[in-house]
Amino acid sequence: MSKTWLITGSVSGIGLSTAELVLARGENLVATARNVDRLLNLVRRYGKQVELIELDVTDAPAARGAVDTAMERFGRLDVLLNNAGYAHLSPFEQVSEDDFKAEIDTNFYGVVNLTRAALPVMRRQKSGHIINISSSSARFGSPGSTAYTAAKWAVSGFTASLAKEVKPFGVKAIAIEPGSIRTNWTRVARGHVPPLLREYEPTIGAIMRMTEGYAGTEPGDPDKVAVVIFDLSRQDDLPEQLVLGSDALGRIAQSDAVRSAAALYWDKISRSTDFDEPTTPLPLLD
């Protein structure tokens, strides 16, 4: 049985690769973007299988309208892929308040808005998959991307908590945490760097030098990511978080080793804040 998808950020990268794959496999699609002109080719190729919606994911009423359109057009919503997002590389000190908030709003509250709109539908259906594109940056800190990293940590934490809430009524939620994917992400991120204060040359400057010429050589294949996402939409037993990419696995392993060593080193201090009398800790709920 074919499913109905709603994908945000459908014009490029993982979003476009997934949109093309689900349509090629006979699924129905509501494809959203800030400018859908670049998606008209999908309508020419797939006709009534696809509905295009111009959507700013930070607009909560518009997010509800996108879900309503999916229901009116196709009668149900089976898969929500929250993919819209971007990053700007810059020291936190040199990011304006408006730019910082805008990046958080798109990368995190966009996920919240679409999920809030879709969840009542999926709860009534007693089925559905909410697939949120997070980042391997949700596992470690990245200098130069404070807003993006904060938002992706929020996406992964939100998804892990949500997965436990919705599991009893048949809805699944998962955060995909990819490494470097060969999309326009690196080019966009590098394209907004201000002239650096000299104190940030050893950190942000090093990242700029390291990523120079990196765009177009990233190890991750967006088409292969799309295949994984499609396969996940057919599965009931999902992890709360799934890392994609050998580069991501390597960086996370390094970060986990440092974190484990720090936890061991600071163990006595960590335990020193308990009351002296025995207490019963709350269990981890699954």
mmCIF file of C-alpha atoms in Angstrom, residues 32-283:
data_model
loop_
_atom_site.group_PDB
_atom_site.id
_atom_site.type_symbol
_atom_site.label_atom_id
_atom_site.label_comp_id
_atom_site.label_asym_id
_atom_site.label_seq_id
_atom_site.Cartn_x
_atom_site.Cartn_y
_atom_site.Cartn_z
ATOM 1 C CA THR A 32 7.223 21.990 0.602
ATOM 2 C CA ALA A 33 9.804 24.717 0.160
ATOM 3 C CA ARG A 34 10.078 28.477 0.465
ATOM 4 C CA ASN A 35 10.061 28.617 -3.344
ATOM 5 C CA VAL A 36 8.478 25.676 -5.149
ATOM 6 C CA ASP A 37 9.340 26.843 -8.677
ATOM 7 C CA ARG A 38 12.364 24.532 -8.617
ATOM 8 C CA LEU A 39 10.029 21.605 -7.928
ATOM 9 C CA LEU A 40 7.697 22.057 -10.903
ATOM 10 C CA ASN A 41 9.558 19.294 -12.725
ATOM 11 C CA LEU A 42 8.195 16.841 -10.140
ATOM 12 C CA VAL A 43 4.638 17.805 -11.094
ATOM 13 C CA ARG A 44 5.415 17.398 -14.792
ATOM 14 C CA ARG A 45 6.858 13.939 -14.162
ATOM 15 C CA TYR A 46 4.488 12.589 -11.521
ATOM 16 C CA GLY A 47 1.269 14.577 -11.946
ATOM 17 C CA LYS A 48 -1.374 13.896 -9.322
ATOM 18 C CA GLN A 49 1.054 12.044 -7.064
ATOM 19 C CA VAL A 50 2.544 15.315 -5.873
ATOM 20 C CA GLU A 51 1.255 18.536 -4.326
ATOM 21 C CA LEU A 52 3.579 21.540 -4.013
ATOM 22 C CA ILE A 53 3.238 24.017 -1.146
ATOM 23 C CA GLU A 54 5.257 27.142 -0.499
ATOM 24 C CA LEU A 55 6.024 26.956 3.211
ATOM 25 C CA ASP A 56 8.071 28.810 5.760
ATOM 26 C CA VAL A 57 8.426 26.184 8.482
ATOM 27 C CA THR A 58 8.680 28.878 11.164
ATOM 28 C CA ASP A 59 5.047 29.841 10.430
ATOM 29 C CA ALA A 60 2.952 27.567 12.672
ATOM 30 C CA PRO A 61 -0.445 28.307 11.016
ATOM 31 C CA ALA A 62 1.103 27.622 7.601
ATOM 32 C CA ALA A 63 2.465 24.315 8.925
ATOM 33 C CA ARG A 64 -1.048 23.338 9.978
ATOM 34 C CA GLY A 65 -2.263 24.360 6.542
ATOM 35 C CA ALA A 66 0.276 22.062 4.877
ATOM 36 C CA VAL A 67 -0.960 19.098 6.901
ATOM 37 C CA ASP A 68 -4.572 20.044 6.127
ATOM 38 C CA THR A 69 -3.700 20.097 2.424
ATOM 39 C CA ALA A 70 -2.187 16.625 2.658
ATOM 40 C CA MET A 71 -5.372 15.328 4.266
ATOM 41 C CA GLU A 72 -7.667 17.053 1.774
ATOM 42 C CA ARG A 73 -5.656 15.859 -1.216
ATOM 43 C CA PHE A 74 -4.706 12.325 -0.167
ATOM 44 C CA GLY A 75 -6.903 11.472 2.841
ATOM 45 C CA ARG A 76 -4.091 10.580 5.227
ATOM 46 C CA LEU A 77 -0.527 11.383 6.270
ATOM 47 C CA ASP A 78 1.864 8.504 6.861
ATOM 48 C CA VAL A 79 5.349 10.017 6.901
ATOM 49 C CA LEU A 80 6.526 13.454 7.967
ATOM 50 C CA LEU A 81 10.132 14.180 6.991
ATOM 51 C CA ASN A 82 11.335 17.330 8.735
ATOM 52 C CA ASN A 83 14.333 18.210 6.603
ATOM 53 C CA ALA A 84 14.335 22.011 6.195
ATOM 54 C CA GLY A 85 17.354 23.661 7.758
ATOM 55 C CA TYR A 86 20.576 25.578 7.227
ATOM 56 C CA ALA A 87 23.762 26.684 8.972
ATOM 57 C CA HIS A 88 25.881 29.820 8.922
ATOM 58 C CA LEU A 89 29.479 29.527 10.041
ATOM 59 C CA SER A 90 30.455 32.349 12.394
ATOM 60 C CA PRO A 91 31.728 32.962 15.930
ATOM 61 C CA PHE A 92 28.810 33.325 18.341
ATOM 62 C CA GLU A 93 30.040 36.775 19.323
ATOM 63 C CA GLN A 94 29.716 37.929 15.730
ATOM 64 C CA VAL A 95 26.230 36.526 15.087
ATOM 65 C CA SER A 96 23.434 39.079 15.432
ATOM 66 C CA GLU A 97 20.566 38.310 17.778
ATOM 67 C CA ASP A 98 18.140 38.197 14.847
ATOM 68 C CA ASP A 99 20.318 35.828 12.804
ATOM 69 C CA PHE A 100 20.871 33.506 15.765
ATOM 70 C CA LYS A 101 17.148 33.336 16.493
ATOM 71 C CA ALA A 102 16.289 32.807 12.825
ATOM 72 C CA GLU A 103 18.616 29.810 12.626
ATOM 73 C CA ILE A 104 17.135 28.280 15.797
ATOM 74 C CA ASP A 105 13.606 28.951 14.549
ATOM 75 C CA THR A 106 14.135 27.180 11.227
ATOM 76 C CA ASN A 107 16.238 24.270 12.438
ATOM 77 C CA PHE A 108 14.306 23.497 15.630
ATOM 78 C CA TYR A 109 10.950 25.264 15.786
ATOM 79 C CA GLY A 110 10.272 24.301 12.189
ATOM 80 C CA VAL A 111 10.432 20.676 13.345
ATOM 81 C CA VAL A 112 8.189 21.495 16.308
ATOM 82 C CA ASN A 113 5.612 23.290 14.148
ATOM 83 C CA LEU A 114 5.244 20.512 11.584
ATOM 84 C CA THR A 115 5.223 17.799 14.244
ATOM 85 C CA ARG A 116 2.571 19.629 16.245
ATOM 86 C CA ALA A 117 0.423 19.857 13.121
ATOM 87 C CA ALA A 118 0.900 16.237 12.019
ATOM 88 C CA LEU A 119 0.736 14.409 15.331
ATOM 89 C CA PRO A 120 -3.051 14.618 15.939
ATOM 90 C CA VAL A 121 -3.624 13.121 12.481
ATOM 91 C CA MET A 122 -1.225 10.252 13.108
ATOM 92 C CA ARG A 123 -2.624 9.647 16.592
ATOM 93 C CA ARG A 124 -6.132 9.267 15.169
ATOM 94 C CA GLN A 125 -4.787 6.971 12.422
ATOM 95 C CA LYS A 126 -2.871 5.002 15.080
ATOM 96 C CA SER A 127 0.062 4.980 12.679
ATOM 97 C CA GLY A 128 2.709 7.232 11.199
ATOM 98 C CA HIS A 129 6.411 7.971 11.037
ATOM 99 C CA ILE A 130 7.980 11.270 12.089
ATOM 100 C CA ILE A 131 11.521 11.393 10.703
ATOM 101 C CA ASN A 132 13.549 14.398 11.790
ATOM 102 C CA ILE A 133 16.827 15.303 10.123
ATOM 103 C CA SER A 134 19.172 16.247 12.947
ATOM 104 C CA SER A 135 22.961 16.078 12.630
ATOM 105 C CA SER A 136 25.954 14.247 13.991
ATOM 106 C CA SER A 137 26.677 17.671 15.514
ATOM 107 C CA ALA A 138 23.967 16.751 18.022
ATOM 108 C CA ARG A 139 26.585 14.500 19.658
ATOM 109 C CA PHE A 140 29.403 17.035 20.148
ATOM 110 C CA GLY A 141 30.119 20.757 20.144
ATOM 111 C CA SER A 142 31.228 22.452 16.945
ATOM 112 C CA PRO A 143 32.933 25.866 17.079
ATOM 113 C CA GLY A 144 31.510 28.305 14.579
ATOM 114 C CA SER A 145 28.023 26.808 14.534
ATOM 115 C CA THR A 146 26.556 27.552 17.957
ATOM 116 C CA ALA A 147 23.015 28.177 16.702
ATOM 117 C CA TYR A 148 22.991 25.183 14.359
ATOM 118 C CA THR A 149 24.506 22.835 16.932
ATOM 119 C CA ALA A 150 22.136 24.009 19.667
ATOM 120 C CA ALA A 151 19.172 23.478 17.358
ATOM 121 C CA LYS A 152 20.277 19.984 16.343
ATOM 122 C CA TRP A 153 20.860 18.949 19.970
ATOM 123 C CA ALA A 154 17.316 20.185 20.577
ATOM 124 C CA VAL A 155 15.951 18.217 17.611
ATOM 125 C CA SER A 156 17.538 14.964 18.802
ATOM 126 C CA GLY A 157 16.428 15.484 22.404
ATOM 127 C CA PHE A 158 12.920 16.457 21.328
ATOM 128 C CA THR A 159 12.669 13.397 19.097
ATOM 129 C CA ALA A 160 13.926 10.974 21.752
ATOM 130 C CA SER A 161 11.339 12.234 24.227
ATOM 131 C CA LEU A 162 8.580 12.326 21.611
ATOM 132 C CA ALA A 163 9.287 8.749 20.520
ATOM 133 C CA LYS A 164 8.466 7.523 24.022
ATOM 134 C CA GLU A 165 5.262 9.579 24.182
ATOM 135 C CA VAL A 166 3.791 8.420 20.874
ATOM 136 C CA LYS A 167 4.894 4.783 20.889
ATOM 137 C CA PRO A 168 1.754 3.494 22.689
ATOM 138 C CA PHE A 169 -0.537 4.582 19.856
ATOM 139 C CA GLY A 170 1.502 3.296 16.937
ATOM 140 C CA VAL A 171 3.426 6.405 15.887
ATOM 141 C CA LYS A 172 7.193 6.243 15.447
ATOM 142 C CA ALA A 173 9.680 9.092 15.781
ATOM 143 C CA ILE A 174 13.362 9.006 14.884
ATOM 144 C CA ALA A 175 16.167 11.556 14.563
ATOM 145 C CA ILE A 176 18.570 10.980 11.679
ATOM 146 C CA GLU A 177 22.055 12.257 12.560
ATOM 147 C CA PRO A 178 24.095 12.375 9.347
ATOM 148 C CA GLY A 179 27.692 13.355 8.894
ATOM 149 C CA SER A 180 28.856 15.424 5.932
ATOM 150 C CA ILE A 181 26.507 14.910 2.985
ATOM 151 C CA ARG A 182 27.329 16.060 -0.543
ATOM 152 C CA THR A 183 24.737 18.838 -0.727
ATOM 153 C CA ASN A 184 24.997 22.633 -0.809
ATOM 154 C CA TRP A 185 25.236 22.718 3.033
ATOM 155 C CA THR A 186 28.980 23.439 3.202
ATOM 156 C CA ARG A 187 28.795 26.095 0.505
ATOM 157 C CA VAL A 188 25.908 27.886 2.237
ATOM 158 C CA ALA A 189 27.528 27.635 5.672
ATOM 159 C CA ARG A 190 30.815 29.113 4.422
ATOM 160 C CA GLY A 191 29.061 31.825 2.447
ATOM 161 C CA HIS A 192 28.060 33.938 5.440
ATOM 162 C CA VAL A 193 31.289 34.198 7.425
ATOM 163 C CA PRO A 194 32.003 37.758 8.584
ATOM 164 C CA PRO A 195 35.547 39.148 8.765
ATOM 165 C CA LEU A 196 36.818 37.299 11.817
ATOM 166 C CA LEU A 197 37.968 39.001 14.960
ATOM 167 C CA ARG A 198 41.614 37.974 15.234
ATOM 168 C CA GLU A 199 41.008 36.120 18.505
ATOM 169 C CA TYR A 200 38.893 33.583 16.594
ATOM 170 C CA GLU A 201 41.524 32.773 13.987
ATOM 171 C CA PRO A 202 42.779 29.657 15.893
ATOM 172 C CA THR A 203 39.260 28.165 16.011
ATOM 173 C CA ILE A 204 36.871 29.472 13.365
ATOM 174 C CA GLY A 205 39.759 30.385 11.093
ATOM 175 C CA ALA A 206 41.047 26.819 11.334
ATOM 176 C CA ILE A 207 37.622 25.464 10.360
ATOM 177 C CA MET A 208 37.482 27.804 7.383
ATOM 178 C CA ARG A 209 40.878 26.619 6.183
ATOM 179 C CA MET A 210 39.953 22.982 6.791
ATOM 180 C CA THR A 211 36.709 23.213 4.794
ATOM 181 C CA GLU A 212 38.131 25.236 1.908
ATOM 182 C CA GLY A 213 37.428 23.242 -1.223
ATOM 183 C CA TYR A 214 35.458 20.660 0.792
ATOM 184 C CA ALA A 215 32.122 21.348 -0.893
ATOM 185 C CA GLY A 216 31.513 18.647 -3.473
ATOM 186 C CA THR A 217 33.863 16.147 -1.834
ATOM 187 C CA GLU A 218 31.772 15.224 1.228
ATOM 188 C CA PRO A 219 31.598 11.446 1.783
ATOM 189 C CA GLY A 220 27.835 11.181 2.304
ATOM 190 C CA ASP A 221 25.572 10.386 -0.667
ATOM 191 C CA PRO A 222 22.117 12.044 -0.355
ATOM 192 C CA ASP A 223 20.550 9.407 -2.606
ATOM 193 C CA LYS A 224 21.735 6.647 -0.266
ATOM 194 C CA VAL A 225 20.405 8.607 2.713
ATOM 195 C CA ALA A 226 17.047 8.756 0.929
ATOM 196 C CA VAL A 227 17.017 4.962 0.555
ATOM 197 C CA VAL A 228 17.618 4.564 4.294
ATOM 198 C CA ILE A 229 14.813 7.026 5.073
ATOM 199 C CA PHE A 230 12.416 5.178 2.766
ATOM 200 C CA ASP A 231 13.298 1.844 4.366
ATOM 201 C CA LEU A 232 12.753 3.313 7.850
ATOM 202 C CA SER A 233 9.239 4.348 6.828
ATOM 203 C CA ARG A 234 8.443 0.637 6.413
ATOM 204 C CA GLN A 235 9.750 -0.413 9.834
ATOM 205 C CA ASP A 236 8.067 -0.467 13.236
ATOM 206 C CA ASP A 237 11.079 -1.047 15.480
ATOM 207 C CA LEU A 238 13.187 2.090 15.182
ATOM 208 C CA PRO A 239 15.958 3.582 17.308
ATOM 209 C CA GLU A 240 15.353 7.060 18.666
ATOM 210 C CA GLN A 241 18.524 8.264 16.911
ATOM 211 C CA LEU A 242 20.364 6.878 13.899
ATOM 212 C CA VAL A 243 23.819 8.080 12.856
ATOM 213 C CA LEU A 244 24.568 7.958 9.116
ATOM 214 C CA GLY A 245 28.043 8.132 7.626
ATOM 215 C CA SER A 246 31.408 6.670 8.535
ATOM 216 C CA ASP A 247 32.787 10.173 9.114
ATOM 217 C CA ALA A 248 30.041 10.831 11.664
ATOM 218 C CA LEU A 249 30.733 7.548 13.433
ATOM 219 C CA GLY A 250 34.422 8.423 13.692
ATOM 220 C CA ARG A 251 33.851 11.889 15.140
ATOM 221 C CA ILE A 252 31.237 10.604 17.575
ATOM 222 C CA ALA A 253 33.590 7.846 18.763
ATOM 223 C CA GLN A 254 36.257 10.481 19.458
ATOM 224 C CA SER A 255 33.778 12.682 21.299
ATOM 225 C CA ASP A 256 32.378 9.776 23.334
ATOM 226 C CA ALA A 257 35.879 8.748 24.416
ATOM 227 C CA VAL A 258 36.647 12.267 25.635
ATOM 228 C CA ARG A 259 33.295 12.496 27.390
ATOM 229 C CA SER A 260 33.713 9.113 29.093
ATOM 230 C CA ALA A 261 37.175 10.054 30.318
ATOM 231 C CA ALA A 262 35.851 13.355 31.673
ATOM 232 C CA ALA A 263 32.968 11.611 33.445
ATOM 233 C CA LEU A 264 35.400 9.215 35.121
ATOM 234 C CA TYR A 265 37.744 12.042 36.127
ATOM 235 C CA TRP A 266 34.924 14.116 37.638
ATOM 236 C CA ASP A 267 32.980 11.178 39.095
ATOM 237 C CA LYS A 268 33.641 12.079 42.745
ATOM 238 C CA ILE A 269 32.500 15.666 42.244
ATOM 239 C CA SER A 270 29.425 14.496 40.347
ATOM 240 C CA ARG A 271 28.384 12.246 43.229
ATOM 241 C CA SER A 272 29.195 14.776 45.956
ATOM 242 C CA THR A 273 25.914 16.695 45.659
ATOM 243 C CA ASP A 274 23.601 13.881 46.879
ATOM 244 C CA PHE A 275 22.014 13.917 50.326
ATOM 245 C CA ASP A 276 23.868 11.688 52.793
ATOM 246 C CA GLU A 277 20.884 9.426 53.423
ATOM 247 C CA PRO A 278 19.999 6.743 50.839
ATOM 248 C CA THR A 279 17.529 7.760 48.134
ATOM 249 C CA THR A 280 15.763 5.938 45.308
ATOM 250 C CA PRO A 281 16.544 7.285 41.833
ATOM 251 C CA LEU A 282 13.863 7.375 39.166
ATOM 252 C CA PRO A 283 14.261 4.687 36.489
#
